[in-house]
Amino acid sequence: MKKLLASMAVAAVLAPASAFAEDVPFTATVASTCGIVVNTAGTLGPNGDASVLSSANGTAAAATVTANALNFTLSVGAPSGWVTSPTGTPTTSFDAAMTFGGTTYSTSDTPSVPATATPVSVDMSATAASGSFPNGSYSTNATLTCSS
Amino acid sequence: MIKKTTYFLSAIVAGSLAMTLLPSEAAAQSMSPMRGKVNSFTDSFALKVYPANPYDHRIRIEVKVYDQDFRPLSDARVSPSNFTLAGQFARPVTVTVPFNGDKARRVRICTESVPFPGQAQNNVKAQVCGKFIGERVN
């Protein structure tokens, strides 16, 4: 009996505290994304005879485009019409442009978006086909598009 | 009724195949994911996108589906397609697109919002568009 107890005591001392150590792997994937935050809307001001309303005579809209990859393009689109306008508003043609990184782009340009937070200013103009814009309130939306 | 049920089941099956498109985090982005490929055994494919509102105020969001050249797809179903979203929140939107006999279909899904509606003359509509491919397996 004493021999058995002694053998068990020796075996307990020799037994390892932990027999195995394994790595536990972790992985992660961050999808490429692009986001637009419009910081401030702009205003349009009339020229001398009120035949043109433009942000050049008002203020440009400001947005921040944030991308985490280089596979996105940015484009600006002119409105197709007024959202609100007074009665008697003449037929209107619109144009828009965006500026970032010191370069101004037209509606036909699709530059790549830097993989960072980029301030973008958006300008717009509305030109009356004939005559001038009557007094009243006007609103419309240019479109800023970030696409993959 | 049977046709409608079949279409719904097809969408569910296809949607289950789109699980790999689910984002790990959707907050503070306008839409997630922005790229994806879906394999479907049915006549349509479905995917789920998460439009997000990065502002502190509630905004109205529209989700639209276009082809590669930004022509609107009238046969795509978006649920919900037009909704308001509280500030700093995101929500899932299910998009189902029929193959219309094609083996594969490439679409652009766009989240559109006007963050300051009616407050200015020169407003900006923000549009974030992802590119997705649906491929029919059988």
Short mmCIF file of C-alpha atoms in Angstrom, two decimals:
data_model
loop_
_atom_site.label_atom_id
_atom_site.label_comp_id
_atom_site.label_asym_id
_atom_site.label_seq_id
_atom_site.Cartn_x
_atom_site.Cartn_y
_atom_site.Cartn_z
CA MET A 1 0.00 0.00 0.00
CA LYS A 2 2.83 2.34 0.91
CA LYS A 3 4.55 1.56 -2.42
CA LEU A 4 1.35 2.36 -4.29
CA LEU A 5 0.94 5.70 -2.56
CA ALA A 6 4.57 6.57 -3.22
CA SER A 7 4.19 5.70 -6.91
CA MET A 8 1.08 7.90 -7.19
CA ALA A 9 2.86 10.81 -5.51
CA VAL A 10 5.77 10.55 -7.97
CA ALA A 11 3.36 10.35 -10.91
CA ALA A 12 1.53 13.47 -9.71
CA VAL A 13 4.76 15.46 -9.55
CA LEU A 14 5.82 14.33 -13.04
CA ALA A 15 2.42 15.11 -14.66
CA PRO A 16 2.52 18.35 -16.74
CA ALA A 17 0.29 21.24 -15.75
CA SER A 18 -0.83 21.70 -19.39
CA ALA A 19 -0.17 19.27 -22.17
CA PHE A 20 -0.89 21.45 -25.24
CA ALA A 21 -0.71 25.11 -26.32
CA GLU A 22 -2.56 26.08 -29.50
CA ASP A 23 -2.81 29.36 -31.36
CA VAL A 24 -6.33 30.77 -31.60
CA PRO A 25 -6.51 32.69 -34.88
CA PHE A 26 -8.54 35.84 -35.48
CA THR A 27 -9.26 37.36 -38.89
CA ALA A 28 -10.98 40.54 -39.99
CA THR A 29 -12.23 42.07 -43.22
CA VAL A 30 -13.01 45.74 -43.76
CA ALA A 31 -15.18 46.28 -46.83
CA SER A 32 -14.37 49.18 -49.15
CA THR A 33 -16.86 51.97 -48.64
CA CYS A 34 -17.62 55.51 -49.75
CA GLY A 35 -19.81 57.95 -47.87
CA ILE A 36 -21.05 61.46 -48.53
CA VAL A 37 -21.92 63.97 -45.87
CA VAL A 38 -23.41 67.24 -47.08
CA ASN A 39 -22.18 69.80 -44.57
CA THR A 40 -23.96 72.89 -45.83
CA ALA A 41 -26.39 73.58 -48.66
CA GLY A 42 -25.62 76.41 -51.03
CA THR A 43 -27.45 79.48 -52.25
CA LEU A 44 -28.01 80.89 -55.73
CA GLY A 45 -27.77 84.59 -56.41
CA PRO A 46 -29.06 86.47 -59.48
CA ASN A 47 -26.87 88.25 -61.99
CA GLY A 48 -27.60 91.82 -63.06
CA ASP A 49 -30.76 91.17 -65.08
CA ALA A 50 -31.80 88.06 -63.09
CA SER A 51 -31.49 85.84 -66.15
CA VAL A 52 -28.99 83.60 -64.33
CA LEU A 53 -29.11 82.29 -60.78
CA SER A 54 -25.78 80.85 -59.69
CA SER A 55 -23.74 79.93 -56.66
CA ALA A 56 -21.05 82.24 -58.06
CA ASN A 57 -23.36 85.03 -56.92
CA GLY A 58 -24.33 83.10 -53.79
CA THR A 59 -22.52 80.33 -51.95
CA ALA A 60 -21.33 76.88 -52.99
CA ALA A 61 -22.60 73.82 -51.18
CA ALA A 62 -20.04 71.93 -49.11
CA ALA A 63 -19.75 68.18 -48.71
CA THR A 64 -17.23 65.70 -47.39
CA VAL A 65 -16.64 62.48 -49.28
CA THR A 66 -14.96 59.73 -47.30
CA ALA A 67 -13.58 56.62 -48.97
CA ASN A 68 -11.33 53.91 -47.59
CA ALA A 69 -10.17 52.58 -50.96
CA LEU A 70 -9.14 53.92 -54.34
CA ASN A 71 -11.79 52.12 -56.40
CA PHE A 72 -14.47 54.83 -56.17
CA THR A 73 -15.32 57.61 -58.58
CA LEU A 74 -17.11 60.87 -57.88
CA SER A 75 -19.42 62.71 -60.25
CA VAL A 76 -21.72 65.70 -60.09
CA GLY A 77 -25.06 65.95 -61.86
CA ALA A 78 -27.07 69.04 -62.70
CA PRO A 79 -30.74 69.16 -61.69
CA SER A 80 -33.38 68.35 -64.28
CA GLY A 81 -35.73 71.03 -62.97
CA TRP A 82 -36.75 73.17 -60.05
CA VAL A 83 -38.14 71.49 -56.95
CA THR A 84 -39.97 74.68 -56.08
CA SER A 85 -40.28 77.83 -58.13
CA PRO A 86 -42.77 80.69 -58.47
CA THR A 87 -45.45 80.89 -61.14
CA GLY A 88 -44.12 82.23 -64.40
CA THR A 89 -40.64 80.77 -64.06
CA PRO A 90 -39.18 80.48 -67.57
CA THR A 91 -37.79 77.26 -68.97
CA THR A 92 -34.47 76.76 -67.24
CA SER A 93 -31.23 75.01 -68.13
CA PHE A 94 -28.97 73.88 -65.31
CA ASP A 95 -25.26 73.26 -64.96
CA ALA A 96 -23.20 72.00 -62.04
CA ALA A 97 -19.55 71.54 -61.12
CA MET A 98 -17.57 70.19 -58.19
CA THR A 99 -14.17 71.15 -56.88
CA PHE A 100 -11.79 69.11 -54.77
CA GLY A 101 -8.04 68.80 -54.50
CA GLY A 102 -7.67 72.14 -56.27
CA THR A 103 -9.37 70.94 -59.49
CA THR A 104 -12.83 71.78 -60.79
CA TYR A 105 -14.74 69.01 -62.56
CA SER A 106 -17.76 69.29 -64.86
CA THR A 107 -20.75 66.98 -65.09
CA SER A 108 -18.96 64.79 -67.64
CA ASP A 109 -15.95 64.09 -65.41
CA THR A 110 -15.63 61.05 -63.15
CA PRO A 111 -12.43 61.49 -61.14
CA SER A 112 -11.23 58.93 -58.61
CA VAL A 113 -11.91 59.65 -54.97
CA PRO A 114 -8.86 59.83 -52.68
CA ALA A 115 -8.87 57.18 -49.97
CA THR A 116 -9.40 59.70 -47.23
CA ALA A 117 -11.90 62.36 -46.14
CA THR A 118 -12.07 64.88 -48.97
CA PRO A 119 -13.81 68.27 -48.81
CA VAL A 120 -15.85 68.89 -51.97
CA SER A 121 -17.58 72.13 -52.96
CA VAL A 122 -20.52 71.98 -55.35
CA ASP A 123 -21.45 74.90 -57.62
CA MET A 124 -24.54 75.27 -59.71
CA SER A 125 -26.11 77.71 -62.12
CA ALA A 126 -29.58 78.07 -63.59
CA THR A 127 -30.08 80.01 -66.81
CA ALA A 128 -33.43 81.23 -68.06
CA ALA A 129 -34.17 80.32 -71.67
CA SER A 130 -35.71 83.75 -72.16
CA GLY A 131 -36.31 86.80 -70.04
CA SER A 132 -35.52 86.79 -66.36
CA PHE A 133 -36.51 84.87 -63.26
CA PRO A 134 -39.55 86.36 -61.49
CA ASN A 135 -39.30 87.18 -57.83
CA GLY A 136 -40.03 84.33 -55.44
CA SER A 137 -38.41 81.34 -53.81
CA TYR A 138 -36.53 78.69 -55.77
CA SER A 139 -34.99 75.38 -54.74
CA THR A 140 -33.36 72.52 -56.56
CA ASN A 141 -30.87 69.72 -55.99
CA ALA A 142 -27.58 68.99 -57.68
CA THR A 143 -26.51 65.37 -57.33
CA LEU A 144 -23.17 64.22 -55.96
CA THR A 145 -22.54 60.55 -56.72
CA CYS A 146 -19.89 58.26 -55.32
CA SER A 147 -19.92 54.92 -57.08
CA SER A 148 -17.82 51.79 -57.02
CA MET B 1 -51.25 33.98 -55.46
CA ILE B 2 -49.14 30.94 -56.31
CA LYS B 3 -46.92 33.03 -58.56
CA LYS B 4 -46.51 35.62 -55.82
CA THR B 5 -45.64 32.95 -53.23
CA THR B 6 -43.12 31.33 -55.58
CA TYR B 7 -41.52 34.68 -56.21
CA PHE B 8 -41.31 35.34 -52.50
CA LEU B 9 -39.73 31.93 -51.81
CA SER B 10 -37.26 32.49 -54.62
CA ALA B 11 -36.31 35.74 -53.05
CA ILE B 12 -35.82 34.10 -49.66
CA VAL B 13 -33.62 31.34 -51.14
CA ALA B 14 -31.61 33.82 -53.13
CA GLY B 15 -31.39 36.06 -50.11
CA SER B 16 -29.90 33.29 -48.05
CA LEU B 17 -27.13 33.03 -50.63
CA ALA B 18 -26.41 36.68 -50.13
CA MET B 19 -25.33 36.23 -46.54
CA THR B 20 -21.73 36.86 -47.49
CA LEU B 21 -22.75 40.39 -48.45
CA LEU B 22 -23.79 41.29 -44.93
CA PRO B 23 -21.58 44.03 -43.55
CA SER B 24 -19.77 43.76 -40.26
CA GLU B 25 -20.52 47.41 -39.55
CA ALA B 26 -22.91 49.72 -41.31
CA ALA B 27 -22.93 52.81 -39.11
CA ALA B 28 -21.52 56.14 -40.32
CA GLN B 29 -21.55 55.08 -43.95
CA SER B 30 -24.09 55.92 -46.57
CA MET B 31 -24.45 52.34 -47.73
CA SER B 32 -22.82 49.02 -47.01
CA PRO B 33 -21.70 46.84 -48.70
CA MET B 34 -20.81 48.53 -51.99
CA ARG B 35 -19.71 45.51 -53.96
CA GLY B 36 -20.89 41.96 -54.06
CA LYS B 37 -21.60 38.84 -56.03
CA VAL B 38 -24.64 36.64 -55.51
CA ASN B 39 -25.14 33.12 -56.80
CA SER B 40 -28.75 32.06 -57.18
CA PHE B 41 -30.52 28.84 -58.13
CA THR B 42 -33.75 30.69 -58.91
CA ASP B 43 -35.09 33.11 -61.52
CA SER B 44 -34.04 36.07 -59.43
CA PHE B 45 -31.37 37.05 -56.96
CA ALA B 46 -31.72 38.99 -53.77
CA LEU B 47 -29.33 40.92 -51.61
CA LYS B 48 -29.44 43.10 -48.59
CA VAL B 49 -27.87 46.53 -48.29
CA TYR B 50 -27.68 48.79 -45.27
CA PRO B 51 -28.24 52.50 -45.96
CA ALA B 52 -27.03 54.60 -43.05
CA ASN B 53 -27.77 58.12 -41.89
CA PRO B 54 -24.52 59.81 -40.85
CA TYR B 55 -26.32 62.97 -39.72
CA ASP B 56 -27.77 63.78 -36.32
CA HIS B 57 -31.19 64.55 -37.78
CA ARG B 58 -33.75 62.32 -39.48
CA ILE B 59 -33.52 62.18 -43.28
CA ARG B 60 -35.55 60.65 -46.08
CA ILE B 61 -33.77 57.97 -48.04
CA GLU B 62 -34.60 56.38 -51.38
CA VAL B 63 -32.99 53.17 -52.60
CA LYS B 64 -33.00 52.75 -56.38
CA VAL B 65 -31.72 50.08 -58.73
CA TYR B 66 -30.03 50.87 -62.04
CA ASP B 67 -28.27 48.91 -64.74
CA GLN B 68 -24.57 49.38 -65.44
CA ASP B 69 -25.26 52.59 -67.36
CA PHE B 70 -27.47 54.09 -64.65
CA ARG B 71 -30.71 53.37 -66.48
CA PRO B 72 -33.47 52.64 -63.93
CA LEU B 73 -34.51 49.00 -63.61
CA SER B 74 -38.29 48.87 -63.45
CA ASP B 75 -38.43 45.13 -62.73
CA ALA B 76 -36.32 45.23 -59.57
CA ARG B 77 -38.07 45.15 -56.22
CA VAL B 78 -36.81 47.21 -53.32
CA SER B 79 -38.28 46.83 -49.86
CA PRO B 80 -38.54 49.40 -48.45
CA SER B 81 -37.59 51.78 -51.25
CA ASN B 82 -38.55 55.07 -49.62
CA PHE B 83 -38.32 55.67 -45.87
CA THR B 84 -37.10 58.03 -43.20
CA LEU B 85 -34.16 57.08 -41.04
CA ALA B 86 -33.22 58.50 -37.66
CA GLY B 87 -29.84 60.12 -37.17
CA GLN B 88 -26.84 57.82 -36.81
CA PHE B 89 -28.93 54.76 -37.68
CA ALA B 90 -28.83 52.18 -40.45
CA ARG B 91 -31.45 49.71 -41.56
CA PRO B 92 -31.57 46.74 -43.92
CA VAL B 93 -33.15 47.04 -47.36
CA THR B 94 -33.86 43.97 -49.46
CA VAL B 95 -33.38 44.19 -53.21
CA THR B 96 -34.65 41.46 -55.54
CA VAL B 97 -33.68 41.46 -59.20
CA PRO B 98 -35.03 38.98 -61.80
CA PHE B 99 -32.57 37.51 -64.29
CA ASN B 100 -35.08 37.88 -67.14
CA GLY B 101 -33.57 34.85 -68.84
CA ASP B 102 -30.00 36.06 -68.59
CA LYS B 103 -27.21 34.00 -67.04
CA ALA B 104 -25.91 36.98 -65.08
CA ARG B 105 -27.03 40.48 -64.34
CA ARG B 106 -24.99 43.47 -63.21
CA VAL B 107 -26.79 46.18 -61.29
CA ARG B 108 -26.04 49.34 -59.40
CA ILE B 109 -27.90 49.91 -56.16
CA CYS B 110 -27.96 53.52 -55.04
CA THR B 111 -28.87 55.13 -51.77
CA GLU B 112 -30.11 58.67 -52.33
CA SER B 113 -30.89 61.36 -49.82
CA VAL B 114 -31.33 65.12 -49.62
CA PRO B 115 -30.10 66.00 -46.13
CA PHE B 116 -31.48 69.55 -46.03
CA PRO B 117 -34.69 69.44 -48.10
CA GLY B 118 -36.32 72.76 -48.94
CA GLN B 119 -33.86 74.79 -46.92
CA ALA B 120 -31.78 76.24 -49.72
CA GLN B 121 -31.74 77.02 -53.40
CA ASN B 122 -28.59 75.06 -54.16
CA ASN B 123 -29.07 71.82 -52.34
CA VAL B 124 -27.12 68.62 -52.90
CA LYS B 125 -28.58 65.18 -53.31
CA ALA B 126 -26.06 62.64 -52.06
CA GLN B 127 -26.03 59.42 -54.04
CA VAL B 128 -23.87 56.44 -53.09
CA CYS B 129 -23.91 53.56 -55.54
CA GLY B 130 -22.66 50.02 -55.11
CA LYS B 131 -21.97 47.55 -57.89
CA PHE B 132 -23.38 44.04 -57.66
CA ILE B 133 -23.42 40.96 -59.85
CA GLY B 134 -26.01 38.21 -59.76
CA GLU B 135 -25.15 34.89 -61.38
CA ARG B 136 -27.54 32.08 -62.06
CA VAL B 137 -26.05 28.77 -60.98
CA ASN B 138 -28.34 26.28 -62.74
#
